[in-house]
PDB file of C-alpha atoms and ligand atoms in Angstrom:
ATOM      1  CA  UNK A   1      71.385 137.369 -19.656  1.00  0.00           C
ATOM      2  CA  UNK A   2      71.734 141.035 -18.626  1.00  0.00           C
ATOM      3  CA  UNK A   3      74.254 142.276 -21.165  1.00  0.00           C
ATOM      4  CA  UNK A   4      73.348 144.966 -23.651  1.00  0.00           C
ATOM      5  CA  UNK A   5      75.057 145.637 -26.962  1.00  0.00           C
ATOM      6  CA  UNK A   6      76.646 148.871 -25.703  1.00  0.00           C
ATOM      7  CA  UNK A   7      78.225 147.008 -22.767  1.00  0.00           C
ATOM      8  CA  UNK A   8      79.722 144.424 -25.129  1.00  0.00           C
ATOM      9  CA  UNK A   9      81.127 147.190 -27.358  1.00  0.00           C
ATOM     10  CA  UNK A  10      82.644 149.114 -24.443  1.00  0.00           C
ATOM     11  CA  UNK A  11      84.085 146.191 -22.448  1.00  0.00           C
ATOM     12  CA  UNK A  12      87.886 146.234 -22.027  1.00  0.00           C
ATOM     13  CA  UNK A  13      89.808 143.347 -23.575  1.00  0.00           C
ATOM     14  CA  UNK A  14      90.416 141.686 -20.186  1.00  0.00           C
ATOM     15  CA  UNK A  15      86.748 141.981 -19.143  1.00  0.00           C
ATOM     16  CA  UNK A  16      85.610 140.787 -22.572  1.00  0.00           C
ATOM     17  CA  UNK A  17      87.778 137.642 -22.453  1.00  0.00           C
ATOM     18  CA  UNK A  18      86.672 136.970 -18.855  1.00  0.00           C
ATOM     19  CA  UNK A  19      83.046 137.404 -19.976  1.00  0.00           C
ATOM     20  CA  UNK A  20      83.622 134.847 -22.763  1.00  0.00           C
ATOM     21  CA  UNK A  21      85.340 132.551 -20.223  1.00  0.00           C
ATOM     22  CA  UNK A  22      88.266 132.014 -22.544  1.00  0.00           C
ATOM     23  CA  UNK A  23      90.787 129.604 -20.936  1.00  0.00           C
ATOM     24  CA  UNK A  24      94.083 131.365 -20.251  1.00  0.00           C
ATOM     25  CA  UNK A  25      97.013 129.199 -21.364  1.00  0.00           C
ATOM     26  CA  UNK A  26     100.781 129.327 -21.090  1.00  0.00           C
ATOM     27  CA  UNK A  27     102.684 130.380 -24.244  1.00  0.00           C
ATOM     28  CA  UNK A  28     102.842 127.300 -26.499  1.00  0.00           C
ATOM     29  CA  UNK A  29     100.048 125.563 -24.535  1.00  0.00           C
ATOM     30  CA  UNK A  30     100.327 121.787 -24.137  1.00  0.00           C
ATOM     31  CA  UNK A  31     103.538 121.557 -26.172  1.00  0.00           C
ATOM     32  CA  UNK A  32     105.325 123.791 -23.653  1.00  0.00           C
ATOM     33  CA  UNK A  33     103.985 121.863 -20.665  1.00  0.00           C
ATOM     34  CA  UNK A  34     105.037 118.582 -22.253  1.00  0.00           C
ATOM     35  CA  UNK A  35     108.572 119.880 -22.841  1.00  0.00           C
ATOM     36  CA  UNK A  36     108.738 121.242 -19.304  1.00  0.00           C
ATOM     37  CA  UNK A  37     107.457 118.106 -17.550  1.00  0.00           C
ATOM     38  CA  UNK A  38     109.591 115.672 -19.561  1.00  0.00           C
ATOM     39  CA  UNK A  39     112.773 117.702 -19.333  1.00  0.00           C
ATOM     40  CA  UNK A  40     112.597 118.651 -15.671  1.00  0.00           C
ATOM     41  CA  UNK A  41     112.072 114.975 -14.744  1.00  0.00           C
ATOM     42  CA  UNK A  42     108.949 115.701 -12.720  1.00  0.00           C
ATOM     43  CA  UNK A  43     107.499 112.455 -11.362  1.00  0.00           C
ATOM     44  CA  UNK A  44     104.882 111.259  -8.894  1.00  0.00           C
ATOM     45  CA  UNK A  45     106.996 112.158  -5.867  1.00  0.00           C
ATOM     46  CA  UNK A  46     107.753 115.703  -7.077  1.00  0.00           C
ATOM     47  CA  UNK A  47     106.490 118.959  -5.607  1.00  0.00           C
ATOM     48  CA  UNK A  48     105.860 121.738  -8.113  1.00  0.00           C
ATOM     49  CA  UNK A  49     105.115 125.458  -7.644  1.00  0.00           C
ATOM     50  CA  UNK A  50     103.266 127.283 -10.464  1.00  0.00           C
ATOM     51  CA  UNK A  51     103.855 131.042 -10.104  1.00  0.00           C
ATOM     52  CA  UNK A  52     101.190 133.342 -11.591  1.00  0.00           C
ATOM     53  CA  UNK A  53      98.893 130.358 -12.098  1.00  0.00           C
ATOM     54  CA  UNK A  54      95.873 132.449 -13.208  1.00  0.00           C
ATOM     55  CA  UNK A  55      92.969 129.953 -13.454  1.00  0.00           C
ATOM     56  CA  UNK A  56      95.399 127.045 -13.097  1.00  0.00           C
ATOM     57  CA  UNK A  57      96.032 125.825 -16.653  1.00  0.00           C
ATOM     58  CA  UNK A  58      99.673 124.818 -15.977  1.00  0.00           C
ATOM     59  CA  UNK A  59      98.949 123.461 -12.475  1.00  0.00           C
ATOM     60  CA  UNK A  60      96.213 121.171 -13.796  1.00  0.00           C
ATOM     61  CA  UNK A  61      98.227 120.021 -16.815  1.00  0.00           C
ATOM     62  CA  UNK A  62     101.317 119.200 -14.727  1.00  0.00           C
ATOM     63  CA  UNK A  63      99.333 117.331 -12.053  1.00  0.00           C
ATOM     64  CA  UNK A  64      97.290 115.456 -14.676  1.00  0.00           C
ATOM     65  CA  UNK A  65     100.461 114.341 -16.480  1.00  0.00           C
ATOM     66  CA  UNK A  66     102.779 113.538 -13.577  1.00  0.00           C
ATOM     67  CA  UNK A  67     100.233 112.852 -10.781  1.00  0.00           C
ATOM     68  CA  UNK A  68     102.458 114.951  -8.519  1.00  0.00           C
ATOM     69  CA  UNK A  69     101.701 117.622  -5.918  1.00  0.00           C
ATOM     70  CA  UNK A  70     101.269 121.113  -7.402  1.00  0.00           C
ATOM     71  CA  UNK A  71     100.704 124.440  -5.662  1.00  0.00           C
ATOM     72  CA  UNK A  72      99.496 127.295  -7.871  1.00  0.00           C
ATOM     73  CA  UNK A  73      99.914 130.874  -6.647  1.00  0.00           C
ATOM     74  CA  UNK A  74      98.610 134.132  -8.075  1.00  0.00           C
ATOM     75  CA  UNK A  75      98.556 137.685  -6.769  1.00  0.00           C
ATOM     76  CA  UNK A  76      94.965 138.104  -7.981  1.00  0.00           C
ATOM     77  CA  UNK A  77      92.349 136.571  -5.649  1.00  0.00           C
ATOM     78  CA  UNK A  78      89.704 136.361  -8.412  1.00  0.00           C
ATOM     79  CA  UNK A  79      92.019 134.073 -10.390  1.00  0.00           C
ATOM     80  CA  UNK A  80      92.552 131.830  -7.353  1.00  0.00           C
ATOM     81  CA  UNK A  81      88.774 131.668  -6.784  1.00  0.00           C
ATOM     82  CA  UNK A  82      88.243 130.596 -10.434  1.00  0.00           C
ATOM     83  CA  UNK A  83      91.077 128.033 -10.166  1.00  0.00           C
ATOM     84  CA  UNK A  84      89.513 126.618  -6.973  1.00  0.00           C
ATOM     85  CA  UNK A  85      86.144 126.371  -8.710  1.00  0.00           C
ATOM     86  CA  UNK A  86      87.712 124.336 -11.543  1.00  0.00           C
ATOM     87  CA  UNK A  87      89.527 122.218  -8.941  1.00  0.00           C
ATOM     88  CA  UNK A  88      86.238 121.434  -7.188  1.00  0.00           C
ATOM     89  CA  UNK A  89      84.998 119.922 -10.482  1.00  0.00           C
ATOM     90  CA  UNK A  90      88.084 117.689 -10.985  1.00  0.00           C
ATOM     91  CA  UNK A  91      88.622 114.060  -9.882  1.00  0.00           C
ATOM     92  CA  UNK A  92      89.158 113.544  -6.111  1.00  0.00           C
ATOM     93  CA  UNK A  93      92.802 112.444  -6.628  1.00  0.00           C
ATOM     94  CA  UNK A  94      93.594 115.872  -8.129  1.00  0.00           C
ATOM     95  CA  UNK A  95      91.644 117.712  -5.447  1.00  0.00           C
ATOM     96  CA  UNK A  96      94.127 116.121  -3.004  1.00  0.00           C
ATOM     97  CA  UNK A  97      97.214 116.801  -5.129  1.00  0.00           C
ATOM     98  CA  UNK A  98      96.585 120.424  -6.186  1.00  0.00           C
ATOM     99  CA  UNK A  99      96.107 123.534  -4.095  1.00  0.00           C
ATOM    100  CA  UNK A 100      95.798 127.221  -4.999  1.00  0.00           C
ATOM    101  CA  UNK A 101      96.837 130.178  -2.854  1.00  0.00           C
ATOM    102  CA  UNK A 102      97.032 133.952  -3.145  1.00  0.00           C
ATOM    103  CA  UNK A 103     100.732 134.928  -2.968  1.00  0.00           C
ATOM    104  CA  UNK A 104     103.247 137.280  -4.573  1.00  0.00           C
ATOM    105  CA  UNK A 105     105.827 135.433  -6.692  1.00  0.00           C
ATOM    106  CA  UNK A 106     108.472 137.984  -5.668  1.00  0.00           C
ATOM    107  CA  UNK A 107     108.055 137.267  -1.959  1.00  0.00           C
ATOM    108  CA  UNK A 108     105.978 134.163  -1.151  1.00  0.00           C
ATOM    109  CA  UNK A 109     106.985 133.751   2.510  1.00  0.00           C
ATOM    110  CA  UNK A 110     107.094 129.972   1.800  1.00  0.00           C
ATOM    111  CA  UNK A 111     109.797 127.667   3.257  1.00  0.00           C
ATOM    112  CA  UNK A 112     113.049 127.508   1.260  1.00  0.00           C
ATOM    113  CA  UNK A 113     114.265 124.399  -0.649  1.00  0.00           C
ATOM    114  CA  UNK A 114     110.730 122.959  -0.884  1.00  0.00           C
ATOM    115  CA  UNK A 115     110.088 122.353  -4.589  1.00  0.00           C
ATOM    116  CA  UNK A 116     111.566 120.073  -7.257  1.00  0.00           C
ATOM    117  CA  UNK A 117     110.310 122.501  -9.904  1.00  0.00           C
ATOM    118  CA  UNK A 118     109.307 126.164  -9.600  1.00  0.00           C
ATOM    119  CA  UNK A 119     107.804 127.299 -12.886  1.00  0.00           C
ATOM    120  CA  UNK A 120     106.004 130.154 -14.558  1.00  0.00           C
ATOM    121  CA  UNK A 121     103.783 129.786 -17.619  1.00  0.00           C
ATOM    122  CA  UNK A 122     103.982 133.262 -19.122  1.00  0.00           C
ATOM    123  CA  UNK A 123     103.779 135.186 -15.862  1.00  0.00           C
ATOM    124  CA  UNK A 124     107.358 136.373 -15.326  1.00  0.00           C
ATOM    125  CA  UNK A 125     106.810 139.190 -17.810  1.00  0.00           C
ATOM    126  CA  UNK A 126     103.899 140.528 -15.711  1.00  0.00           C
ATOM    127  CA  UNK A 127     105.956 140.588 -12.492  1.00  0.00           C
ATOM    128  CA  UNK A 128     107.388 144.066 -11.853  1.00  0.00           C
ATOM    129  CA  UNK A 129     110.849 142.933 -10.638  1.00  0.00           C
ATOM    130  CA  UNK A 130     111.768 139.842 -12.674  1.00  0.00           C
ATOM    131  CA  UNK A 131     115.164 139.373 -11.048  1.00  0.00           C
ATOM    132  CA  UNK A 132     113.645 139.547  -7.561  1.00  0.00           C
ATOM    133  CA  UNK A 133     111.111 136.916  -8.657  1.00  0.00           C
ATOM    134  CA  UNK A 134     113.897 134.652  -9.925  1.00  0.00           C
ATOM    135  CA  UNK A 135     115.795 135.003  -6.636  1.00  0.00           C
ATOM    136  CA  UNK A 136     112.592 133.838  -4.935  1.00  0.00           C
ATOM    137  CA  UNK A 137     112.116 130.919  -7.397  1.00  0.00           C
ATOM    138  CA  UNK A 138     115.717 129.866  -6.672  1.00  0.00           C
ATOM    139  CA  UNK A 139     115.243 130.132  -2.905  1.00  0.00           C
ATOM    140  CA  UNK A 140     112.155 127.894  -3.049  1.00  0.00           C
ATOM    141  CA  UNK A 141     113.794 125.272  -5.307  1.00  0.00           C
ATOM    142  CA  UNK A 142     115.558 122.244  -3.789  1.00  0.00           C
ATOM    143  CA  UNK A 143     119.278 121.923  -4.555  1.00  0.00           C
ATOM    144  CA  UNK A 144     119.548 120.099  -7.920  1.00  0.00           C
ATOM    145  CA  UNK A 145     115.913 121.055  -8.595  1.00  0.00           C
ATOM    146  CA  UNK A 146     114.744 123.142 -11.550  1.00  0.00           C
ATOM    147  CA  UNK A 147     113.344 126.577 -12.345  1.00  0.00           C
ATOM    148  CA  UNK A 148     111.227 126.589 -15.511  1.00  0.00           C
ATOM    149  CA  UNK A 149     110.146 129.670 -17.442  1.00  0.00           C
ATOM    150  CA  UNK A 150     107.737 129.586 -20.394  1.00  0.00           C
ATOM    151  CA  UNK A 151     107.744 132.813 -22.393  1.00  0.00           C
ATOM    152  CA  UNK A 152     106.883 134.560 -25.634  1.00  0.00           C
ATOM    153  CA  UNK A 153     109.675 136.226 -27.587  1.00  0.00           C
ATOM    154  CA  UNK A 154     109.873 137.926 -30.974  1.00  0.00           C
ATOM    155  CA  UNK A 155     111.969 136.042 -33.543  1.00  0.00           C
ATOM    156  CA  UNK A 156     111.512 139.036 -35.885  1.00  0.00           C
ATOM    157  CA  UNK A 157     110.956 142.672 -34.973  1.00  0.00           C
ATOM    158  CA  UNK A 158     107.215 143.414 -35.335  1.00  0.00           C
ATOM    159  CA  UNK A 159     106.075 146.616 -37.114  1.00  0.00           C
ATOM    160  CA  UNK A 160     105.681 149.396 -34.532  1.00  0.00           C
ATOM    161  CA  UNK A 161     102.022 149.962 -35.530  1.00  0.00           C
ATOM    162  CA  UNK A 162     101.252 146.298 -34.711  1.00  0.00           C
ATOM    163  CA  UNK A 163     102.909 146.572 -31.303  1.00  0.00           C
ATOM    164  CA  UNK A 164     101.039 149.812 -30.624  1.00  0.00           C
ATOM    165  CA  UNK A 165      97.730 148.125 -31.512  1.00  0.00           C
ATOM    166  CA  UNK A 166      98.544 145.117 -29.278  1.00  0.00           C
ATOM    167  CA  UNK A 167      99.460 147.373 -26.340  1.00  0.00           C
ATOM    168  CA  UNK A 168      96.378 149.541 -26.930  1.00  0.00           C
ATOM    169  CA  UNK A 169      94.082 146.509 -27.009  1.00  0.00           C
ATOM    170  CA  UNK A 170      95.446 144.858 -23.872  1.00  0.00           C
ATOM    171  CA  UNK A 171      96.202 148.066 -21.949  1.00  0.00           C
ATOM    172  CA  UNK A 172      99.789 146.972 -21.345  1.00  0.00           C
ATOM    173  CA  UNK A 173     103.215 147.961 -22.548  1.00  0.00           C
ATOM    174  CA  UNK A 174     104.938 144.997 -24.193  1.00  0.00           C
ATOM    175  CA  UNK A 175     108.327 145.587 -25.712  1.00  0.00           C
ATOM    176  CA  UNK A 176     109.580 143.585 -28.689  1.00  0.00           C
ATOM    177  CA  UNK A 177     111.808 141.415 -26.487  1.00  0.00           C
ATOM    178  CA  UNK A 178     113.813 138.883 -28.479  1.00  0.00           C
ATOM    179  CA  UNK A 179     115.630 135.667 -27.585  1.00  0.00           C
ATOM    180  CA  UNK A 180     118.848 137.507 -26.781  1.00  0.00           C
ATOM    181  CA  UNK A 181     117.039 139.685 -24.227  1.00  0.00           C
ATOM    182  CA  UNK A 182     115.726 136.622 -22.367  1.00  0.00           C
ATOM    183  CA  UNK A 183     118.975 134.658 -22.570  1.00  0.00           C
ATOM    184  CA  UNK A 184     120.905 137.617 -21.162  1.00  0.00           C
ATOM    185  CA  UNK A 185     118.336 137.870 -18.381  1.00  0.00           C
ATOM    186  CA  UNK A 186     118.563 134.146 -17.518  1.00  0.00           C
ATOM    187  CA  UNK A 187     122.376 134.375 -17.506  1.00  0.00           C
ATOM    188  CA  UNK A 188     122.138 137.277 -15.041  1.00  0.00           C
ATOM    189  CA  UNK A 189     120.266 135.058 -12.559  1.00  0.00           C
ATOM    190  CA  UNK A 190     123.344 132.831 -12.106  1.00  0.00           C
ATOM    191  CA  UNK A 191     121.262 129.645 -12.503  1.00  0.00           C
ATOM    192  CA  UNK A 192     122.674 126.880 -14.706  1.00  0.00           C
ATOM    193  CA  UNK A 193     120.912 126.734 -18.102  1.00  0.00           C
ATOM    194  CA  UNK A 194     119.843 123.106 -18.487  1.00  0.00           C
ATOM    195  CA  UNK A 195     117.395 122.836 -21.408  1.00  0.00           C
ATOM    196  CA  UNK A 196     115.945 125.170 -24.044  1.00  0.00           C
ATOM    197  CA  UNK A 197     113.085 124.626 -26.455  1.00  0.00           C
ATOM    198  CA  UNK A 198     111.401 127.056 -28.812  1.00  0.00           C
ATOM    199  CA  UNK A 199     108.998 127.110 -31.727  1.00  0.00           C
ATOM    200  CA  UNK A 200     107.160 129.667 -33.832  1.00  0.00           C
ATOM    201  CA  UNK A 201     103.527 130.450 -33.024  1.00  0.00           C
ATOM    202  CA  UNK A 202     100.922 129.107 -35.470  1.00  0.00           C
ATOM    203  CA  UNK A 203      99.619 131.429 -38.159  1.00  0.00           C
ATOM    204  CA  UNK A 204      95.952 130.636 -38.883  1.00  0.00           C
ATOM    205  CA  UNK A 205      93.882 131.067 -42.053  1.00  0.00           C
ATOM    206  CA  UNK A 206      91.014 133.530 -42.116  1.00  0.00           C
ATOM    207  CA  UNK A 207      88.609 130.600 -42.299  1.00  0.00           C
ATOM    208  CA  UNK A 208      90.074 129.062 -39.092  1.00  0.00           C
ATOM    209  CA  UNK A 209      89.800 132.421 -37.309  1.00  0.00           C
ATOM    210  CA  UNK A 210      86.170 132.828 -38.374  1.00  0.00           C
ATOM    211  CA  UNK A 211      85.273 129.292 -37.199  1.00  0.00           C
ATOM    212  CA  UNK A 212      86.867 129.933 -33.798  1.00  0.00           C
ATOM    213  CA  UNK A 213      85.213 133.348 -33.412  1.00  0.00           C
ATOM    214  CA  UNK A 214      81.824 131.847 -34.343  1.00  0.00           C
ATOM    215  CA  UNK A 215      82.310 129.101 -31.723  1.00  0.00           C
ATOM    216  CA  UNK A 216      83.300 131.604 -29.005  1.00  0.00           C
ATOM    217  CA  UNK A 217      80.389 133.925 -29.908  1.00  0.00           C
ATOM    218  CA  UNK A 218      77.817 131.151 -29.682  1.00  0.00           C
ATOM    219  CA  UNK A 219      79.246 129.285 -26.681  1.00  0.00           C
ATOM    220  CA  UNK A 220      77.469 131.290 -23.966  1.00  0.00           C
ATOM    221  CA  UNK A 221      73.944 130.133 -23.190  1.00  0.00           C
ATOM    222  CA  UNK A 222      70.961 132.494 -23.235  1.00  0.00           C
ATOM    223  CA  UNK A 223      72.211 135.179 -25.644  1.00  0.00           C
ATOM    224  CA  UNK A 224      70.028 136.555 -28.429  1.00  0.00           C
ATOM    225  CA  UNK A 225      71.008 136.922 -32.108  1.00  0.00           C
ATOM    226  CA  UNK A 226      72.047 140.606 -31.755  1.00  0.00           C
ATOM    227  CA  UNK A 227      74.259 139.858 -28.742  1.00  0.00           C
ATOM    228  CA  UNK A 228      75.957 136.953 -30.561  1.00  0.00           C
ATOM    229  CA  UNK A 229      76.573 139.210 -33.561  1.00  0.00           C
ATOM    230  CA  UNK A 230      77.994 141.966 -31.327  1.00  0.00           C
ATOM    231  CA  UNK A 231      80.423 139.471 -29.741  1.00  0.00           C
ATOM    232  CA  UNK A 232      81.477 138.226 -33.186  1.00  0.00           C
ATOM    233  CA  UNK A 233      82.010 141.798 -34.417  1.00  0.00           C
ATOM    234  CA  UNK A 234      84.233 142.635 -31.436  1.00  0.00           C
ATOM    235  CA  UNK A 235      86.167 139.341 -31.270  1.00  0.00           C
ATOM    236  CA  UNK A 236      87.022 138.915 -34.962  1.00  0.00           C
ATOM    237  CA  UNK A 237      89.379 141.951 -35.257  1.00  0.00           C
ATOM    238  CA  UNK A 238      91.005 140.983 -31.919  1.00  0.00           C
ATOM    239  CA  UNK A 239      91.822 137.482 -33.188  1.00  0.00           C
ATOM    240  CA  UNK A 240      93.002 138.907 -36.543  1.00  0.00           C
ATOM    241  CA  UNK A 241      95.381 141.196 -34.634  1.00  0.00           C
ATOM    242  CA  UNK A 242      96.757 138.313 -32.517  1.00  0.00           C
ATOM    243  CA  UNK A 243      97.211 136.226 -35.649  1.00  0.00           C
ATOM    244  CA  UNK A 244      99.171 139.037 -37.300  1.00  0.00           C
ATOM    245  CA  UNK A 245     101.360 139.327 -34.185  1.00  0.00           C
ATOM    246  CA  UNK A 246     102.033 135.572 -34.344  1.00  0.00           C
ATOM    247  CA  UNK A 247     103.922 136.051 -37.635  1.00  0.00           C
ATOM    248  CA  UNK A 248     106.729 137.543 -35.539  1.00  0.00           C
ATOM    249  CA  UNK A 249     106.239 135.653 -32.276  1.00  0.00           C
ATOM    250  CA  UNK A 250     107.724 132.435 -30.858  1.00  0.00           C
ATOM    251  CA  UNK A 251     107.283 130.640 -27.578  1.00  0.00           C
ATOM    252  CA  UNK A 252     110.128 129.247 -25.523  1.00  0.00           C
ATOM    253  CA  UNK A 253     110.621 126.833 -22.619  1.00  0.00           C
ATOM    254  CA  UNK A 254     113.725 127.458 -20.520  1.00  0.00           C
ATOM    255  CA  UNK A 255     114.741 125.090 -17.759  1.00  0.00           C
ATOM    256  CA  UNK A 256     117.455 126.136 -15.329  1.00  0.00           C
ATOM    257  CA  UNK A 257     119.007 124.128 -12.536  1.00  0.00           C
ATOM    258  CA  UNK A 258     119.845 125.112  -8.967  1.00  0.00           C
ATOM    259  CA  UNK A 259     123.269 123.567  -8.515  1.00  0.00           C
ATOM    260  CA  UNK A 260     124.525 122.439  -5.107  1.00  0.00           C
ATOM    261  CA  UNK A 261     128.151 122.299  -6.205  1.00  0.00           C
ATOM    262  CA  UNK A 262     129.517 124.638  -8.894  1.00  0.00           C
ATOM    263  CA  UNK A 263     130.195 123.320 -12.392  1.00  0.00           C
ATOM    264  CA  UNK A 264     133.419 123.812 -14.280  1.00  0.00           C
ATOM    265  CA  UNK A 265     133.132 125.663 -17.590  1.00  0.00           C
ATOM    266  CA  UNK A 266     133.334 123.378 -20.607  1.00  0.00           C
ATOM    267  CA  UNK A 267     134.409 124.376 -24.091  1.00  0.00           C
ATOM    268  CA  UNK A 268     132.711 121.518 -25.986  1.00  0.00           C
ATOM    269  CA  UNK A 269     129.316 120.416 -24.673  1.00  0.00           C
ATOM    270  CA  UNK A 270     128.197 121.179 -21.146  1.00  0.00           C
TER     271      UNK A 270
HETATM  272  C1  SAM B   1      99.349 135.618 -18.455  1.00  0.00           C
HETATM  273  S1  SAM B   1      98.803 135.140 -16.876  1.00  0.00           S
HETATM  274  C2  SAM B   1      99.599 133.568 -16.710  1.00  0.00           C
HETATM  275  C3  SAM B   1      98.896 132.445 -17.380  1.00  0.00           C
HETATM  276  C4  SAM B   1      98.871 131.193 -16.564  1.00  0.00           C
HETATM  277  N1  SAM B   1     100.199 130.708 -16.228  1.00  0.00           N
HETATM  278  C5  SAM B   1      98.087 130.116 -17.279  1.00  0.00           C
HETATM  279  O1  SAM B   1      98.692 129.153 -17.743  1.00  0.00           O
HETATM  280  O2  SAM B   1      96.876 130.266 -17.390  1.00  0.00           O
HETATM  281  C6  SAM B   1      99.779 136.120 -15.760  1.00  0.00           C
HETATM  282  C7  SAM B   1      99.375 135.955 -14.319  1.00  0.00           C
HETATM  283  O3  SAM B   1     100.403 136.453 -13.480  1.00  0.00           O
HETATM  284  C8  SAM B   1      99.795 136.968 -12.312  1.00  0.00           C
HETATM  285  N2  SAM B   1     100.754 137.818 -11.590  1.00  0.00           N
HETATM  286  C9  SAM B   1     101.173 139.059 -11.916  1.00  0.00           C
HETATM  287  N3  SAM B   1     102.052 139.506 -10.995  1.00  0.00           N
HETATM  288  C10 SAM B   1     102.214 138.517 -10.075  1.00  0.00           C
HETATM  289  C11 SAM B   1     102.990 138.373  -8.886  1.00  0.00           C
HETATM  290  N4  SAM B   1     103.808 139.342  -8.443  1.00  0.00           N
HETATM  291  N5  SAM B   1     102.895 137.211  -8.192  1.00  0.00           N
HETATM  292  C12 SAM B   1     102.067 136.223  -8.606  1.00  0.00           C
HETATM  293  N6  SAM B   1     101.309 136.313  -9.713  1.00  0.00           N
HETATM  294  C13 SAM B   1     101.370 137.437 -10.446  1.00  0.00           C
HETATM  295  C14 SAM B   1      98.578 137.686 -12.854  1.00  0.00           C
HETATM  296  O4  SAM B   1      97.606 137.915 -11.850  1.00  0.00           O
HETATM  297  C15 SAM B   1      98.104 136.727 -13.950  1.00  0.00           C
HETATM  298  O5  SAM B   1      97.133 135.845 -13.495  1.00  0.00           O
END
């Protein structure tokens, strides 16, 4: 394998994780998908759109669970190519049910009222105009269908140094958005809030982190001892930083409904 120690050291976080072929997952992983599928009543006859599908984690999970049709879209063609590669290795039934396309979640140019569920597994935060994206999700959803958003939020304000380190590592600019921020945003979309689920992220022991980092360092074939050690040395502080961030972080699943007729406000129970 043509990768020298200097290259490993200098790789950006995104390139490093792509090099390690780490599976991208929605916040909360399988637990979030389970909550979303069960509580949006997705079944075999449903059509689902996964916005910002990346390599297709949510699309695959939803299709595998409900055996329904799923389209995954992402603005990044490399992600769609990787998703299609994984699809080509899946069972024929899923190769028929799932498809991946390059498209912008803010303006897909797809037909309106097409999907029983339009969902995002941690992508809304990466979309420049979130409200525009939600208008598009709503347009694509069938009347009485659902819009599902899986997110991270801070249940406790993280120390500013931690946030700085996270932003520096990932080359992004996350803000310590809390539950109130997201609930205010969802209210502003005008969609009916239908179901909410949230849980704190896991905090791992040092031993668990080291086991995982050792596995990830040794997983790639054809690397020599020095290369494996260089990967370990770079990955361990990254995972320690994520673990520290998880002390303050929760994941949430929010399911909203596109009503056909308006609902009357209710004082006790919706
Ligand atoms: C954190 S990843 C989402 C993870 C993914 N749902 C999964 O389960 O693996 C965010 C994704 O959103 C995509 N994205 C960003 N802006 C987008 C847009 N305007 N339209 C569609 N996808 C977008 C990015 O390319 C990236 O793949």
